[in-house]
Amino acid sequence: MSEVVSEVVTPDAERRAVGKFLRRMLPILVLMLLVNQMDRTNVGFVQDELRADVGVSATAYGLGAGLFFIGYALFEVPSNMLMERFGARVWLTRIMITWGLVIVAMCFIHNVAMFYALRFLLGVAEAGFFPGVLLYFTQWLPDSSRGRASAIFLGGSATAYIVTGPITGALLELHGAGGFAGWRWMFALEGAFSILVGFIAGFFLVSRIDDARWLTREEKAALTAAVDRDKEARSRAPKVSRLKLLFHPQVALLTGVFFAMALTGYAITFWLPSLVDDIGGLSPFQVGLLTAVPWICAVIAMYTVSHFTDKAPDRRPYLAIALVLSAVGTFLATLGSPWFGLAALTLAAVGGKCAATLYWPMAQSGLDLKIAAPGLAVVNSIGNLGGFVSPTLFGYLKDTTGSTNGGLYTLSAASLLAVLGVIYVRNTRGTPDALARTPQDPQEASAQRPVVS
């Protein structure tokens, strides 16, 4: 045992230690997440350029966009295991530098096969970053402080949707500089920035509490004791069979609802820039600015809805309304001009983001306590495959029918089917106090989950 345990621990030592961690570690982690989200979705802004310069058809683009999620899903668990071995400082830095290198390599794409390979490798490189950070929180923060840290960290993801368009659009304006296409500059510079942030993170991140020079011995002792108590409590949790969870009725319902939500979310992410570009007469920077509008509206709505429903004993009615809004928005996007389509997809984005805010607390209240954490891990793993299905489907339909309307109809139908799923989800822990004690994100829940066999 470290010598720090011999120190006399005062009541506020743990609070001071948590505050120092939040001030010193969270800013760099939020920046890393923002860059992470931007790098995985920037390909949505260069669909036309990839078709003209490389011959990437709509079908190939959709498949390539989705292949990221296959690589990510396959290597997420091994990545987290390696992080436990090497520590956050080494492993999170490695993840970021590696994905930056893959993004830089994308500026050299010259055929469809290379596009497929690099999108898959990007998923492999990024695998484990998000859950790895939340695992890092379990190594540094007691359960009582982790919800606040997770909420701040997740704010970086919401911000990324807003800033990706303007930043990427501005970089595309470099078209022709040095004889290179704008999309090649975009990949090269965004990838280089990711590598730079990765190296900077290596100087700031600290893997273990005992290695933090900015904590006193008293603060180290208090924080270590609090984290160890939580680890001991989690170690007594029962083993749960992942195979059995796949066939649990409530887990299956929740997975179906989340899959539908992922379909809509990633379809908008990857195809919104193309729809905005159809307006015509816009520079790449203007396209980027306009793509930020739906996400600005969505983030405002998300936080507003969260504020008004935080103490709701049953979030299912509100979630159903959000899913209906999403369905209406995607349906209306098939009608009228591109400007009308932008307004419709703004409605869909608002519905989708509000649904995400309402979904996870509802999902936690829909499962028995003994299977909640591993059940949500299963829901998250399978449901996220919607990120592969939706861009692939959209690309295929655009090539075969000349329009994305079929894909938008599919999204509307999926959201309405999800409403039916919400109706049948149980609300076993629907009191305000119970909801307040549960983590607000599936990855946070998975960081606390029982051992899964």
Coordinates of C-alpha atoms in Angstrom, one line a residue:
M1 CA 0.0 0.0 0.0
S2 CA 1.3 3.4 -0.8
E3 CA 2.7 5.6 2.0
V4 CA -0.1 8.1 1.4
V5 CA -2.5 6.1 3.5
S6 CA -0.6 7.0 6.6
E7 CA -1.7 10.6 6.3
V8 CA -4.5 12.0 8.4
V9 CA -7.4 12.6 6.0
T10 CA -9.6 15.6 6.6
P11 CA -13.3 15.6 5.5
D12 CA -12.7 17.9 2.5
A13 CA -9.5 16.3 1.2
E14 CA -11.5 14.2 -1.2
R15 CA -13.5 17.2 -2.4
R16 CA -10.3 19.2 -3.1
A17 CA -8.7 16.2 -5.0
V18 CA -11.8 15.8 -7.2
G19 CA -11.8 19.5 -7.9
K20 CA -8.2 19.5 -9.0
F21 CA -8.8 16.5 -11.3
L22 CA -11.7 18.2 -12.9
R23 CA -9.8 21.5 -13.5
R24 CA -6.6 19.8 -14.7
M25 CA -7.7 16.7 -16.7
L26 CA -11.2 17.5 -18.0
P27 CA -10.2 20.3 -20.4
I28 CA -7.8 18.2 -22.4
L29 CA -10.2 15.2 -22.4
V30 CA -13.0 17.4 -23.7
L31 CA -10.7 18.8 -26.4
M32 CA -9.8 15.2 -27.4
L33 CA -13.4 14.2 -27.6
L34 CA -14.3 17.2 -29.7
V35 CA -11.5 16.4 -32.2
N36 CA -12.5 12.7 -32.1
Q37 CA -16.1 13.5 -33.1
M38 CA -15.0 15.9 -35.8
D39 CA -12.5 13.4 -37.4
R40 CA -15.1 10.6 -37.6
T41 CA -17.7 12.7 -39.3
N42 CA -15.7 15.1 -41.5
V43 CA -16.0 12.7 -44.5
G44 CA -19.7 13.9 -44.7
F45 CA -18.5 17.2 -46.2
V46 CA -16.4 15.8 -49.1
Q47 CA -18.8 13.3 -50.6
D48 CA -19.0 15.2 -53.9
E49 CA -15.3 15.7 -54.1
L50 CA -14.6 12.0 -53.4
R51 CA -16.9 11.1 -56.2
A52 CA -15.3 13.5 -58.7
D53 CA -11.7 12.9 -57.8
V54 CA -11.6 9.3 -56.7
G55 CA -14.7 7.8 -58.2
V56 CA -16.4 7.0 -54.9
S57 CA -20.1 6.5 -55.7
A58 CA -22.9 7.2 -53.3
T59 CA -23.1 3.4 -52.5
A60 CA -19.3 3.3 -51.9
Y61 CA -19.4 6.5 -49.8
G62 CA -22.2 5.1 -47.6
L63 CA -20.5 1.8 -47.1
G64 CA -17.2 3.5 -46.3
A65 CA -18.8 5.8 -43.8
G66 CA -20.4 2.9 -42.1
L67 CA -17.3 0.7 -42.1
F68 CA -15.9 2.9 -39.3
F69 CA -18.4 1.4 -36.9
I70 CA -17.4 -2.1 -37.7
G71 CA -13.8 -1.5 -36.9
Y72 CA -14.8 0.4 -33.8
A73 CA -17.1 -2.4 -32.5
L74 CA -14.6 -5.2 -33.2
F75 CA -11.7 -3.5 -31.3
E76 CA -13.5 -1.6 -28.5
V77 CA -13.2 -4.3 -25.8
P78 CA -9.5 -5.3 -26.6
S79 CA -8.6 -1.6 -26.6
N80 CA -10.1 -1.1 -23.1
M81 CA -8.2 -4.2 -21.8
L82 CA -4.9 -2.7 -23.1
M83 CA -5.7 0.6 -21.5
E84 CA -5.9 -1.1 -18.1
R85 CA -2.5 -2.6 -18.8
F86 CA -0.7 0.5 -20.1
G87 CA -2.6 3.3 -18.3
A88 CA -4.5 6.2 -19.7
R89 CA -1.5 8.4 -20.4
V90 CA 0.0 5.9 -22.8
W91 CA -3.1 4.4 -24.2
L92 CA -5.4 7.4 -24.8
T93 CA -2.4 9.3 -26.3
R94 CA -1.7 6.3 -28.5
I95 CA -5.3 6.2 -29.7
M96 CA -5.4 9.9 -30.6
I97 CA -2.1 9.9 -32.4
T98 CA -3.0 6.8 -34.3
W99 CA -6.3 8.1 -35.5
G100 CA -4.7 11.4 -36.5
L101 CA -2.2 9.4 -38.7
V102 CA -5.1 7.6 -40.4
I103 CA -6.9 10.9 -41.0
V104 CA -3.7 12.3 -42.6
A105 CA -3.4 9.2 -44.7
M106 CA -6.9 9.9 -46.1
C107 CA -5.6 12.9 -48.0
F108 CA -3.8 10.4 -50.2
I109 CA -6.9 8.4 -51.1
H110 CA -6.8 7.5 -54.8
N111 CA -9.3 4.6 -55.2
V112 CA -12.4 3.1 -53.5
A113 CA -10.5 0.2 -51.9
M114 CA -8.2 2.7 -50.1
F115 CA -11.3 4.7 -48.9
Y116 CA -12.8 1.5 -47.5
A117 CA -9.6 0.4 -45.8
L118 CA -8.9 3.8 -44.2
R119 CA -12.4 4.2 -42.9
F120 CA -12.2 0.7 -41.3
L121 CA -8.7 1.5 -39.9
L122 CA -10.1 4.8 -38.4
G123 CA -12.6 2.8 -36.5
V124 CA -9.9 0.5 -35.3
A125 CA -7.7 3.4 -34.3
E126 CA -10.5 5.2 -32.4
A127 CA -11.8 2.1 -30.7
G128 CA -11.9 2.3 -27.0
F129 CA -11.4 6.1 -26.7
F130 CA -14.8 7.1 -25.4
P131 CA -15.3 4.1 -23.0
G132 CA -11.6 4.4 -22.1
V133 CA -12.0 7.9 -20.8
L134 CA -15.0 6.8 -18.7
L135 CA -12.9 3.9 -17.4
Y136 CA -10.3 6.4 -16.6
F137 CA -12.9 8.3 -14.5
T138 CA -13.5 5.1 -12.5
Q139 CA -9.8 4.9 -11.7
W140 CA -9.7 8.5 -10.4
L141 CA -13.2 9.5 -9.2
P142 CA -15.6 8.0 -6.7
D143 CA -19.1 7.1 -7.9
S144 CA -20.6 10.2 -6.3
S145 CA -18.4 12.5 -8.5
R146 CA -18.3 10.6 -11.8
G147 CA -21.7 11.8 -13.1
R148 CA -20.6 15.4 -13.0
A149 CA -17.3 14.6 -14.8
S150 CA -19.2 12.5 -17.4
A151 CA -21.7 15.3 -18.1
I152 CA -18.9 17.8 -18.7
F153 CA -17.0 15.4 -20.9
L154 CA -20.1 14.6 -23.0
G155 CA -20.6 18.3 -23.6
G156 CA -17.6 18.1 -25.9
S157 CA -19.6 15.7 -28.1
A158 CA -22.5 18.1 -28.4
T159 CA -20.1 21.0 -29.2
A160 CA -18.4 19.0 -31.9
Y161 CA -21.6 18.8 -34.0
I162 CA -21.7 22.6 -34.0
V163 CA -18.1 23.4 -34.8
T164 CA -17.3 20.6 -37.3
G165 CA -19.1 22.3 -40.2
P166 CA -17.6 25.7 -40.0
I167 CA -14.1 24.4 -39.4
T168 CA -14.2 21.8 -42.1
G169 CA -15.9 24.2 -44.5
A170 CA -13.1 26.8 -43.9
L171 CA -10.4 24.2 -44.6
L172 CA -12.1 23.2 -47.9
E173 CA -11.7 26.8 -49.0
L174 CA -8.0 26.0 -49.4
H175 CA -8.9 24.2 -52.6
G176 CA -6.1 24.8 -55.2
A177 CA -3.5 26.0 -52.7
G178 CA -0.2 24.3 -53.5
G179 CA -1.9 22.4 -56.3
F180 CA -3.9 20.3 -53.9
A181 CA -7.7 19.8 -53.6
G182 CA -9.4 21.3 -50.7
W183 CA -10.5 17.9 -49.3
R184 CA -6.9 16.7 -49.2
W185 CA -6.0 19.8 -47.2
M186 CA -8.9 19.2 -44.9
F187 CA -7.8 15.7 -44.0
A188 CA -4.1 16.6 -43.8
L189 CA -4.6 19.6 -41.4
E190 CA -7.3 18.0 -39.2
G191 CA -5.3 14.9 -38.9
A192 CA -2.1 16.9 -38.0
F193 CA -4.1 18.8 -35.4
S194 CA -5.2 15.4 -33.9
I195 CA -1.6 14.2 -33.7
L196 CA -0.6 17.5 -32.0
V197 CA -3.3 17.3 -29.4
G198 CA -2.3 13.7 -28.8
F199 CA 1.2 14.7 -28.0
I200 CA 0.0 17.5 -25.8
A201 CA -2.3 15.1 -23.9
G202 CA 0.8 12.9 -23.2
F203 CA 2.2 15.8 -21.1
F204 CA -1.0 16.4 -19.2
L205 CA -2.6 13.0 -18.5
V206 CA -1.7 11.2 -15.3
S207 CA -2.5 7.5 -15.2
R208 CA -2.5 6.9 -11.4
I209 CA -3.5 8.9 -8.4
D210 CA -0.1 8.3 -6.7
D211 CA 1.7 9.9 -9.8
A212 CA -0.2 13.2 -9.5
R213 CA 2.3 15.8 -8.4
W214 CA -0.4 18.4 -8.0
L215 CA -2.1 16.4 -5.2
T216 CA -1.0 16.5 -1.6
R217 CA -0.4 13.2 0.2
E218 CA -3.6 13.8 2.2
E219 CA -5.6 14.3 -1.0
K220 CA -4.1 11.2 -2.6
A221 CA -5.0 9.2 0.4
A222 CA -8.6 10.5 0.5
L223 CA -9.2 9.9 -3.2
T224 CA -7.5 6.5 -3.2
A225 CA -9.7 5.4 -0.3
A226 CA -12.9 6.6 -2.0
V227 CA -12.1 4.9 -5.3
D228 CA -11.1 1.7 -3.6
R229 CA -14.4 1.6 -1.7
D230 CA -16.3 1.8 -4.9
K231 CA -14.1 -0.9 -6.6
E232 CA -14.8 -3.2 -3.7
A233 CA -18.5 -2.7 -4.0
R234 CA -18.4 -3.4 -7.7
S235 CA -16.3 -6.5 -7.2
R236 CA -19.1 -8.1 -5.3
A237 CA -21.5 -7.7 -8.2
P238 CA -22.8 -11.1 -9.7
K239 CA -21.7 -12.4 -13.0
V240 CA -24.2 -12.0 -15.8
S241 CA -24.3 -14.0 -19.1
R242 CA -24.1 -11.7 -22.1
L243 CA -25.8 -14.3 -24.2
K244 CA -28.8 -14.5 -21.9
L245 CA -29.0 -10.7 -22.0
L246 CA -29.4 -10.8 -25.8
F247 CA -32.7 -12.6 -25.4
H248 CA -34.0 -10.7 -22.4
P249 CA -37.3 -9.0 -23.6
Q250 CA -36.6 -5.6 -22.1
V251 CA -33.0 -5.6 -23.4
A252 CA -34.3 -6.5 -26.9
L253 CA -36.9 -3.7 -26.8
L254 CA -34.4 -1.1 -25.7
T255 CA -31.9 -2.3 -28.3
G256 CA -34.5 -1.9 -31.0
V257 CA -35.3 1.6 -29.9
F258 CA -31.7 2.7 -29.7
F259 CA -30.9 1.1 -33.1
A260 CA -33.7 3.3 -34.6
M261 CA -32.3 6.4 -33.0
A262 CA -28.8 5.6 -34.2
L263 CA -30.1 5.1 -37.7
T264 CA -31.5 8.7 -37.8
G265 CA -28.6 10.3 -35.9
Y266 CA -25.9 9.0 -38.2
A267 CA -27.9 9.4 -41.3
I268 CA -28.3 13.1 -40.6
T269 CA -24.6 13.4 -39.6
F270 CA -23.3 11.9 -42.8
W271 CA -25.8 13.2 -45.4
L272 CA -26.7 16.7 -44.1
P273 CA -23.8 18.4 -45.8
S274 CA -24.8 16.9 -49.1
L275 CA -28.4 18.2 -48.7
V276 CA -27.2 21.7 -47.8
D277 CA -24.9 21.7 -50.8
D278 CA -27.9 21.0 -53.0
I279 CA -29.2 24.5 -52.2
G280 CA -26.6 25.7 -54.7
G281 CA -24.5 28.8 -54.9
L282 CA -22.8 28.3 -51.6
S283 CA -19.1 28.2 -50.8
P284 CA -17.8 25.3 -48.7
F285 CA -17.5 27.6 -45.7
Q286 CA -21.2 28.6 -46.1
V287 CA -22.2 25.0 -46.4
G288 CA -20.3 24.3 -43.1
L289 CA -22.0 27.2 -41.4
L290 CA -25.5 26.1 -42.5
T291 CA -24.9 22.5 -41.3
A292 CA -24.3 23.8 -37.8
V293 CA -27.8 25.3 -37.6
P294 CA -29.7 22.0 -37.0
W295 CA -27.2 21.0 -34.3
I296 CA -27.3 24.4 -32.6
C297 CA -31.1 24.1 -32.4
A298 CA -30.8 20.5 -31.3
V299 CA -28.4 21.2 -28.5
I300 CA -30.5 24.1 -27.1
A301 CA -33.6 21.8 -27.3
M302 CA -31.7 18.9 -25.7
Y303 CA -30.7 20.9 -22.6
T304 CA -34.1 22.6 -22.3
V305 CA -35.9 19.2 -22.4
S306 CA -33.4 17.7 -20.0
H307 CA -34.1 20.6 -17.5
F308 CA -37.9 20.2 -17.6
T309 CA -37.9 16.4 -17.4
D310 CA -35.1 15.7 -14.9
K311 CA -37.6 14.9 -12.2
A312 CA -40.2 13.3 -14.3
P313 CA -41.2 9.9 -12.8
D314 CA -41.8 8.5 -16.3
R315 CA -39.9 9.7 -19.4
R316 CA -41.6 7.4 -21.9
P317 CA -44.3 9.9 -23.0
Y318 CA -41.7 12.6 -23.7
L319 CA -39.4 10.1 -25.5
A320 CA -42.3 9.0 -27.7
I321 CA -43.1 12.7 -28.6
A322 CA -39.4 13.3 -29.5
L323 CA -39.3 10.2 -31.7
V324 CA -42.5 11.3 -33.5
L325 CA -40.8 14.7 -34.1
S326 CA -37.9 12.9 -35.6
A327 CA -40.1 10.8 -37.8
V328 CA -42.0 13.9 -39.0
G329 CA -38.8 15.8 -39.7
T330 CA -37.3 13.0 -41.8
F331 CA -40.6 12.6 -43.7
L332 CA -40.9 16.3 -44.4
A333 CA -37.3 16.4 -45.7
T334 CA -38.5 14.4 -48.8
L335 CA -40.8 17.3 -49.7
G336 CA -40.1 20.8 -51.1
S337 CA -36.9 22.6 -51.8
P338 CA -33.4 22.0 -50.2
W339 CA -34.1 25.0 -47.9
F340 CA -37.3 23.3 -46.8
G341 CA -35.3 20.0 -46.4
L342 CA -32.8 21.8 -44.1
A343 CA -35.6 23.1 -41.9
A344 CA -37.2 19.6 -41.8
L345 CA -33.9 17.9 -40.9
T346 CA -33.5 20.6 -38.2
L347 CA -36.7 19.3 -36.7
A348 CA -35.4 15.7 -37.0
A349 CA -32.2 16.6 -35.3
V350 CA -34.1 18.3 -32.5
G351 CA -36.2 15.2 -32.1
G352 CA -33.2 12.9 -32.2
K353 CA -31.1 14.8 -29.7
C354 CA -34.0 15.2 -27.3
A355 CA -34.7 11.5 -27.6
A356 CA -31.1 10.7 -26.7
T357 CA -31.3 12.8 -23.6
L358 CA -34.5 11.1 -22.5
Y359 CA -33.6 7.6 -23.6
W360 CA -30.8 6.5 -21.3
P361 CA -32.5 7.4 -18.0
M362 CA -35.7 5.6 -19.3
A363 CA -33.6 2.6 -20.3
Q364 CA -32.0 2.4 -16.9
S365 CA -35.5 2.5 -15.3
G366 CA -36.7 -0.2 -17.7
L367 CA -34.3 -2.9 -16.5
D368 CA -34.0 -4.7 -13.1
L369 CA -31.1 -3.4 -11.1
K370 CA -29.2 -6.7 -11.2
I371 CA -28.9 -6.6 -15.1
A372 CA -29.1 -2.8 -15.7
A373 CA -25.4 -2.1 -16.3
P374 CA -24.5 -5.1 -18.4
G375 CA -27.8 -4.8 -20.2
L376 CA -27.1 -1.3 -21.2
A377 CA -23.6 -2.3 -22.4
V378 CA -25.3 -4.8 -24.7
V379 CA -27.8 -2.2 -25.9
N380 CA -25.1 0.3 -26.7
S381 CA -22.9 -2.2 -28.5
I382 CA -25.6 -3.6 -30.8
G383 CA -27.6 -0.4 -31.2
N384 CA -24.6 1.5 -32.4
L385 CA -24.5 -0.7 -35.5
G386 CA -27.2 1.7 -36.8
G387 CA -24.1 3.8 -37.6
F388 CA -23.1 1.2 -40.2
V389 CA -26.6 0.5 -41.6
S390 CA -27.9 4.0 -42.2
P391 CA -25.1 5.5 -44.3
T392 CA -24.8 2.3 -46.2
L393 CA -28.5 2.2 -46.9
F394 CA -28.6 5.8 -48.0
G395 CA -25.7 5.4 -50.4
Y396 CA -27.3 2.3 -52.0
L397 CA -30.7 4.0 -52.4
K398 CA -29.2 7.2 -53.9
D399 CA -27.3 5.2 -56.5
T400 CA -30.2 2.9 -57.4
T401 CA -33.1 5.4 -57.2
G402 CA -31.3 8.7 -57.7
S403 CA -32.7 10.1 -54.5
T404 CA -32.3 9.7 -50.7
N405 CA -36.1 9.9 -50.2
G406 CA -36.3 6.1 -49.7
G407 CA -33.8 6.3 -46.9
L408 CA -35.7 9.2 -45.3
Y409 CA -38.9 7.2 -45.4
T410 CA -37.1 4.3 -43.8
L411 CA -35.9 6.6 -41.0
S412 CA -39.5 7.8 -40.4
A413 CA -40.8 4.3 -40.2
A414 CA -38.0 3.2 -37.9
S415 CA -38.7 6.1 -35.5
L416 CA -42.4 5.3 -35.4
L417 CA -41.7 1.6 -34.7
A418 CA -39.4 2.8 -31.9
V419 CA -42.4 4.6 -30.4
L420 CA -44.2 1.2 -30.1
G421 CA -41.1 -0.2 -28.4
V422 CA -41.1 2.7 -25.9
I423 CA -44.7 1.9 -25.0
Y424 CA -43.8 -1.6 -24.0
V425 CA -40.7 -0.8 -22.1
R426 CA -41.3 -1.2 -18.4
N427 CA -40.7 1.6 -15.9
T428 CA -39.5 -0.5 -12.9
R429 CA -37.5 2.3 -11.2
G430 CA -39.4 5.3 -12.3
T431 CA -39.1 7.5 -9.1
P432 CA -37.3 10.8 -9.4
D433 CA -34.8 9.7 -6.7
A434 CA -34.0 6.5 -8.5
L435 CA -33.4 8.3 -11.7
A436 CA -31.2 10.9 -10.1
R437 CA -28.9 8.1 -8.8
T438 CA -28.4 6.4 -12.1
P439 CA -25.7 7.3 -14.6
Q440 CA -26.9 9.2 -17.6
D441 CA -24.9 7.5 -20.3
P442 CA -24.5 3.8 -21.3
Q443 CA -20.7 4.1 -21.3
E444 CA -20.7 5.3 -17.7
A445 CA -23.0 2.5 -16.8
S446 CA -20.6 0.0 -18.5
A447 CA -17.7 1.4 -16.6
Q448 CA -19.6 0.3 -13.4
R449 CA -21.0 -2.9 -14.8
P450 CA -20.8 -6.4 -13.1
V451 CA -18.5 -8.9 -14.6
V452 CA -20.0 -10.3 -17.9
S453 CA -19.2 -13.8 -18.8

